[in-house]
Short mmCIF file of C-alpha atoms in Angstrom, two decimals:
data_model
loop_
_atom_site.label_atom_id
_atom_site.label_comp_id
_atom_site.label_asym_id
_atom_site.label_seq_id
_atom_site.Cartn_x
_atom_site.Cartn_y
_atom_site.Cartn_z
CA MET A 1 32.56 12.10 20.24
CA GLY A 2 31.75 14.58 17.45
CA VAL A 3 34.16 16.89 15.71
CA THR A 4 34.94 19.95 17.85
CA ILE A 5 36.14 23.47 17.15
CA ALA A 6 39.50 22.36 18.59
CA ASP A 7 39.74 19.66 15.92
CA VAL A 8 39.10 22.25 13.22
CA ALA A 9 41.73 24.55 14.71
CA ALA A 10 44.30 21.74 14.80
CA ARG A 11 43.58 20.70 11.21
CA ALA A 12 43.83 24.32 9.97
CA GLY A 13 46.87 25.11 12.13
CA VAL A 14 45.21 28.08 13.82
CA SER A 15 43.79 28.91 17.24
CA LYS A 16 40.22 28.14 18.36
CA THR A 17 39.65 31.88 18.59
CA THR A 18 40.54 32.25 14.91
CA VAL A 19 38.09 29.49 13.96
CA SER A 20 35.38 31.23 15.98
CA ARG A 21 36.15 34.54 14.27
CA VAL A 22 35.85 32.86 10.85
CA LEU A 23 32.52 31.27 11.81
CA ASN A 24 31.19 34.62 12.97
CA SER A 25 32.87 36.75 10.27
CA LYS A 26 34.29 38.99 12.99
CA GLY A 27 37.41 41.07 12.61
CA GLU A 28 39.89 41.23 9.76
CA ILE A 29 41.26 37.79 8.95
CA ASN A 30 43.79 36.87 6.29
CA GLU A 31 42.04 35.36 3.27
CA ASN A 32 44.35 32.33 3.24
CA THR A 33 43.51 31.70 6.89
CA VAL A 34 39.80 31.84 6.12
CA LEU A 35 40.24 29.36 3.27
CA LYS A 36 42.25 26.98 5.51
CA VAL A 37 39.57 27.08 8.22
CA ARG A 38 36.72 26.50 5.76
CA LYS A 39 38.64 23.63 4.16
CA ALA A 40 39.17 22.04 7.58
CA ILE A 41 35.46 22.41 8.39
CA SER A 42 34.53 20.71 5.12
CA GLU A 43 37.07 17.89 5.44
CA LEU A 44 36.15 17.08 9.04
CA GLY A 45 32.40 17.45 8.54
CA TYR A 46 32.23 19.89 11.44
CA VAL A 47 28.73 21.04 12.38
CA PRO A 48 29.06 24.36 14.22
CA SER A 49 27.01 24.62 17.39
CA ALA A 50 24.71 27.58 17.63
CA GLY A 51 26.96 28.95 20.36
CA ALA A 52 30.06 28.64 18.20
CA VAL A 53 28.39 30.33 15.28
CA GLY A 54 27.11 33.15 17.47
CA LEU A 55 24.67 34.24 14.78
CA ALA A 56 25.73 37.88 14.68
CA ARG A 57 23.65 38.30 11.58
CA GLY A 58 23.56 40.84 8.82
CA THR A 59 21.00 40.57 6.06
CA THR A 60 21.12 38.41 2.93
CA GLN A 61 17.52 38.83 1.71
CA MET A 62 17.48 35.01 1.62
CA ILE A 63 15.43 32.52 3.63
CA GLY A 64 16.51 28.92 4.17
CA MET A 65 13.98 26.09 4.04
CA LEU A 66 14.68 22.61 5.42
CA VAL A 67 12.36 19.92 4.04
CA PRO A 68 12.35 16.11 4.32
CA ASP A 69 12.51 15.77 0.52
CA LEU A 70 11.23 17.52 -2.59
CA ALA A 71 8.27 15.18 -3.07
CA TRP A 72 4.97 16.42 -4.49
CA ALA A 73 3.37 16.29 -1.03
CA TRP A 74 5.07 19.57 -0.10
CA SER A 75 4.64 21.35 -3.43
CA GLY A 76 1.74 23.51 -2.25
CA ILE A 77 3.62 24.71 0.83
CA VAL A 78 6.83 25.38 -1.08
CA GLN A 79 5.09 27.26 -3.90
CA ALA A 80 3.25 29.48 -1.43
CA VAL A 81 6.50 30.19 0.42
CA ILE A 82 8.25 31.15 -2.82
CA GLU A 83 5.43 33.46 -3.93
CA THR A 84 5.26 35.18 -0.53
CA LEU A 85 9.02 35.68 -0.30
CA GLU A 86 9.30 36.99 -3.86
CA THR A 87 6.60 39.56 -3.13
CA GLU A 88 8.70 40.77 -0.19
CA GLY A 89 11.97 40.83 -2.18
CA PHE A 90 13.47 37.68 -0.60
CA GLY A 91 14.90 34.57 -2.24
CA LEU A 92 14.74 30.95 -1.05
CA ARG A 93 17.58 28.48 -0.40
CA MET A 94 16.31 24.87 -0.24
CA LEU A 95 17.92 22.29 2.05
CA THR A 96 16.73 18.69 2.22
CA TRP A 97 16.79 16.32 5.18
CA ASN A 98 17.52 13.16 3.16
CA HIS A 99 20.89 12.11 4.53
CA GLY A 100 20.70 12.45 8.30
CA GLU A 101 23.98 13.66 9.77
CA GLU A 102 25.31 14.70 6.37
CA SER A 103 22.27 16.94 5.89
CA LEU A 104 22.78 18.38 9.36
CA ARG A 105 26.42 19.10 8.52
CA ARG A 106 25.36 20.97 5.39
CA LEU A 107 22.82 22.97 7.38
CA GLY A 108 25.53 23.86 9.88
CA LEU A 109 27.84 25.07 7.12
CA GLN A 110 25.07 27.21 5.62
CA VAL A 111 24.36 28.76 9.02
CA ALA A 112 28.07 29.32 9.63
CA ALA A 113 28.35 31.06 6.26
CA LYS A 114 25.32 33.24 7.12
CA SER A 115 23.66 32.12 3.89
CA PHE A 116 20.18 33.16 5.00
CA ASP A 117 18.40 35.45 7.45
CA GLY A 118 15.92 32.92 8.83
CA LEU A 119 14.91 29.26 8.52
CA LEU A 120 11.61 27.56 7.66
CA VAL A 121 11.44 23.89 8.68
CA ILE A 122 9.17 20.98 7.74
CA GLU A 123 9.38 17.71 9.72
CA PRO A 124 12.99 17.91 10.93
CA GLU A 125 13.32 14.24 11.91
CA GLY A 126 16.20 13.94 14.38
CA ALA A 127 17.17 17.61 14.09
CA MET A 128 14.76 19.40 16.43
CA GLY A 129 17.38 19.71 19.16
CA TYR A 130 19.89 21.41 16.87
CA ILE A 131 17.27 23.66 15.28
CA THR A 132 16.02 24.70 18.73
CA GLU A 133 19.63 25.52 19.64
CA LEU A 134 19.94 27.70 16.54
CA HIS A 135 16.74 29.53 17.46
CA GLU A 136 17.88 30.08 21.04
CA ALA A 137 21.15 31.53 19.71
CA GLY A 138 19.28 34.11 17.66
CA LEU A 139 18.39 32.58 14.28
CA PRO A 140 14.72 33.27 13.42
CA VAL A 141 13.06 29.87 12.86
CA VAL A 142 9.47 28.85 12.03
CA LEU A 143 8.24 25.24 11.94
CA ILE A 144 5.57 24.28 9.40
CA ASP A 145 3.96 21.40 11.24
CA ASP A 146 1.20 18.90 10.60
CA ARG A 147 2.32 16.35 13.20
CA PHE A 148 1.33 18.24 16.36
CA GLN A 149 4.83 19.05 17.50
CA ARG A 150 4.96 22.14 19.69
CA PRO A 151 8.54 23.45 19.69
CA GLY A 152 9.97 26.27 21.74
CA PHE A 153 9.90 28.58 18.72
CA PRO A 154 7.17 29.86 16.36
CA TYR A 155 5.18 27.36 14.30
CA VAL A 156 2.31 27.19 11.81
CA ALA A 157 -0.01 24.23 12.33
CA THR A 158 -3.43 22.94 11.39
CA THR A 159 -6.38 21.46 13.31
CA ASN A 160 -5.79 17.72 13.04
CA ARG A 161 -8.21 16.82 15.82
CA GLU A 162 -10.99 18.90 14.33
CA GLY A 163 -10.20 17.36 10.93
CA GLY A 164 -10.83 13.90 12.35
CA ALA A 165 -14.06 15.16 13.88
CA GLN A 166 -15.15 16.66 10.54
CA ALA A 167 -14.63 13.28 8.84
CA ALA A 168 -16.69 11.52 11.51
CA ARG A 169 -19.55 14.02 11.39
CA HIS A 170 -19.76 13.70 7.61
CA LEU A 171 -19.87 9.90 7.70
CA LEU A 172 -22.55 9.95 10.40
CA GLU A 173 -24.60 12.45 8.39
CA ILE A 174 -24.70 10.03 5.46
CA GLY A 175 -25.68 7.15 7.73
CA ARG A 176 -22.37 5.30 8.11
CA ARG A 177 -22.23 3.72 11.56
CA ARG A 178 -19.58 1.01 11.14
CA PRO A 179 -16.38 2.84 10.22
CA LEU A 180 -12.89 1.44 9.75
CA VAL A 181 -9.97 3.78 10.46
CA VAL A 182 -6.63 3.44 8.66
CA THR A 183 -4.18 5.51 10.69
CA GLY A 184 -0.80 7.07 10.09
CA PRO A 185 2.34 6.07 12.03
CA ASP A 186 1.64 5.65 15.75
CA ALA A 187 4.54 7.94 16.73
CA PHE A 188 3.08 10.98 14.95
CA GLY A 189 1.06 13.44 16.99
CA CYS A 190 -1.21 14.11 14.01
CA THR A 191 -2.18 10.41 13.97
CA ARG A 192 -3.31 10.57 17.57
CA GLU A 193 -5.12 13.87 17.00
CA ARG A 194 -6.98 12.71 13.87
CA LEU A 195 -7.97 9.43 15.49
CA GLY A 196 -9.01 11.12 18.73
CA GLY A 197 -11.28 13.63 17.02
CA PHE A 198 -12.89 10.88 14.92
CA VAL A 199 -13.46 8.46 17.81
CA ASP A 200 -14.88 11.18 20.08
CA VAL A 201 -17.57 12.20 17.59
CA TYR A 202 -18.68 8.59 17.14
CA ALA A 203 -18.71 8.13 20.92
CA GLU A 204 -20.95 11.19 21.25
CA ALA A 205 -23.32 9.45 18.81
CA GLY A 206 -23.34 6.37 21.05
CA ILE A 207 -21.06 4.30 18.81
CA GLU A 208 -17.86 2.83 20.21
CA ILE A 209 -15.24 2.01 17.59
CA ASP A 210 -13.71 -1.41 18.28
CA GLN A 211 -9.90 -1.64 18.33
CA ARG A 212 -10.08 -4.22 15.54
CA SER A 213 -11.49 -1.47 13.33
CA ILE A 214 -8.40 0.72 13.82
CA ILE A 215 -5.56 -0.35 11.51
CA CYS A 216 -2.14 1.25 11.10
CA GLY A 217 -1.44 2.12 7.48
CA ASP A 218 1.71 4.24 7.94
CA PHE A 219 0.53 6.77 5.32
CA GLN A 220 1.52 4.25 2.59
CA PHE A 221 -0.57 3.26 -0.45
CA GLU A 222 0.48 -0.41 -0.58
CA ARG A 223 0.25 -1.01 3.14
CA CYS A 224 -3.27 0.40 3.19
CA ARG A 225 -4.27 -1.62 0.14
CA SER A 226 -3.03 -4.79 1.86
CA ALA A 227 -4.65 -3.85 5.19
CA ILE A 228 -8.09 -3.46 3.59
CA ALA A 229 -7.70 -6.74 1.69
CA ALA A 230 -6.78 -8.49 4.97
CA ALA A 231 -9.72 -6.92 6.83
CA LEU A 232 -12.13 -8.12 4.15
CA ALA A 233 -10.58 -11.62 4.17
CA ASP A 234 -11.01 -11.73 7.97
CA GLY A 235 -14.70 -10.94 7.63
CA LEU A 236 -14.49 -7.53 9.29
CA GLU A 237 -17.69 -5.64 8.52
CA PHE A 238 -17.54 -1.93 7.79
CA ASP A 239 -19.53 0.56 5.73
CA SER A 240 -16.94 3.35 5.61
CA VAL A 241 -13.23 4.07 5.91
CA PHE A 242 -11.42 7.12 7.27
CA ALA A 243 -7.83 7.08 5.98
CA HIS A 244 -5.33 9.43 7.60
CA ASN A 245 -3.89 10.74 4.34
CA ASP A 246 -4.85 10.74 0.67
CA PRO A 247 -2.31 8.15 -0.57
CA SER A 248 -3.69 5.82 2.10
CA ALA A 249 -7.22 6.52 0.90
CA ALA A 250 -6.14 5.75 -2.68
CA GLY A 251 -4.88 2.38 -1.45
CA VAL A 252 -8.24 1.80 0.22
CA LEU A 253 -10.13 2.62 -2.99
CA THR A 254 -7.94 0.21 -4.97
CA ALA A 255 -8.48 -2.64 -2.49
CA LEU A 256 -12.23 -2.11 -2.44
CA HIS A 257 -12.36 -2.10 -6.24
CA GLU A 258 -10.30 -5.31 -6.39
CA ALA A 259 -12.75 -6.92 -3.94
CA GLY A 260 -15.70 -6.04 -6.18
CA LEU A 261 -17.15 -3.45 -3.79
CA TRP A 262 -18.68 -0.18 -4.95
CA VAL A 263 -17.68 3.22 -3.57
CA PRO A 264 -19.66 4.89 -2.10
CA GLN A 265 -22.63 2.52 -2.38
CA ASP A 266 -21.03 -0.30 -0.37
CA VAL A 267 -18.26 1.59 1.43
CA ALA A 268 -17.76 5.36 1.74
CA VAL A 269 -14.16 6.62 1.91
CA VAL A 270 -12.70 9.81 3.41
CA GLY A 271 -9.05 10.83 3.17
CA PHE A 272 -6.99 13.64 4.66
CA ASP A 273 -4.85 16.42 3.08
CA ASP A 274 -6.61 17.20 -0.23
CA VAL A 275 -3.48 16.83 -2.34
CA GLU A 276 -3.87 17.08 -6.11
CA MET A 277 -4.36 13.33 -6.61
CA ALA A 278 -7.57 13.44 -4.51
CA SER A 279 -9.41 14.90 -7.50
CA TYR A 280 -8.11 12.21 -9.88
CA THR A 281 -9.01 8.99 -8.05
CA TYR A 282 -12.11 7.04 -9.07
CA PRO A 283 -14.40 8.03 -7.64
CA ALA A 284 -12.93 11.42 -6.71
CA LEU A 285 -11.96 11.45 -3.05
CA THR A 286 -13.85 13.14 -0.26
CA THR A 287 -11.14 14.41 2.07
CA ILE A 288 -10.23 16.73 4.89
CA ARG A 289 -8.39 19.66 3.36
CA GLN A 290 -5.16 20.52 5.11
CA PRO A 291 -4.50 24.14 4.10
CA MET A 292 -1.01 23.60 2.66
CA ARG A 293 -0.74 26.80 0.64
CA GLU A 294 -2.16 28.90 3.47
CA MET A 295 0.29 27.30 5.90
CA GLY A 296 3.24 28.01 3.61
CA ALA A 297 2.26 31.65 3.08
CA ALA A 298 1.54 32.21 6.78
CA ALA A 299 4.87 30.64 7.79
CA ALA A 300 6.80 32.83 5.35
CA ARG A 301 5.07 35.99 6.60
CA LEU A 302 5.58 34.99 10.24
CA LEU A 303 9.28 34.33 9.68
CA LEU A 304 9.78 37.63 7.85
CA ASP A 305 8.14 39.45 10.77
CA HIS A 306 10.66 37.86 13.15
CA VAL A 307 13.58 38.49 10.75
CA ARG A 308 12.62 42.16 10.54
CA GLY A 309 12.03 42.45 14.27
CA VAL A 310 8.42 43.53 13.86
CA PRO A 311 7.04 44.55 17.28
CA LYS A 312 4.49 42.11 18.65
CA ALA A 313 5.12 39.58 15.85
CA ALA A 314 2.77 36.62 16.35
CA PRO A 315 4.41 33.69 18.16
CA SER A 316 2.54 31.02 16.18
CA CYS A 317 -0.45 30.42 13.89
CA VAL A 318 -3.05 27.64 13.56
CA ILE A 319 -5.06 27.39 10.32
CA PRO A 320 -8.22 25.21 10.33
CA THR A 321 -8.96 22.20 8.17
CA SER A 322 -12.12 21.91 6.07
CA LEU A 323 -14.23 19.12 4.57
CA VAL A 324 -14.17 18.68 0.78
CA VAL A 325 -17.01 16.40 -0.39
CA ARG A 326 -16.57 14.39 -3.60
CA GLY A 327 -17.79 11.12 -5.08
CA SER A 328 -16.22 8.69 -2.62
CA THR A 329 -18.93 9.48 -0.06
CA LEU A 330 -21.81 10.95 -2.06
CA ARG A 331 -23.14 9.82 -5.39
CA PRO A 332 -23.98 12.68 -7.78
CA SER A 333 -27.63 13.73 -7.78
CA PRO A 334 -29.57 12.63 -10.89
CA ASN A 335 -30.30 15.39 -13.36
#
């Protein structure tokens, strides 16, 4: 059983009502009592429930942002969030989701301390229940989502299914009729959406993609590199590859190069995301652009609308993907 408000009260030597008043900053409380309660919360690792916190909020001019890590993959989103918030006179408090329950405890303490007016969230693995609880208790929350989650609070998403369809239409337009698909993790909604859009367009063209030509790459460079090497060793014939993210596509390019195959002459390759590295691969990567900066800016504006109580604030926002054509599918035209 988790730590309760009663445990905190017992450790601090106060009543549960006093702990609740400290969490909600309600009433006049002796400073020593406040310090004892906060010390007990820290020592016990207590994560306040949304109900216990109450979320009777003032304003801090700060926005919290919970991210899985600070890796380069999120840099476009984060930079757009920062720029949008600064324009509106708000600051940003970053929280990472690297340490599971410990990260959740830290989030709870920040909420209890009313450190921010609203929360932006990216991929809250294992925390959606708690974040939903916070939203239902009154904390403005917006999810920035590329995995096709649809929470009970506002979100900003992109068109993963249409992105898969865009990749398929492009490969068909350049005459590629034997594609291989390297997918993301099976549990992710975006994997199913990207695969579904791709397969449907090929089916409409009268081409059924065999299950052997669909390989899980888990969004990982090395796994995709190994998967392509194994497919070639098994004699699987393909003239193109659709990889479900750009690091996966980079692994595909490396494996094809190591096998002595030319891109795009022998095999055309399409990725997904259009992160910075897509321009630096050899050849440069054709990819489906996920509008990271636009998603970050839209999420920040949407959250600020809800923080400010703007009438008729939009519940959610979906921003479309687009095809970016580079050398991995089309050779440059001769001068």
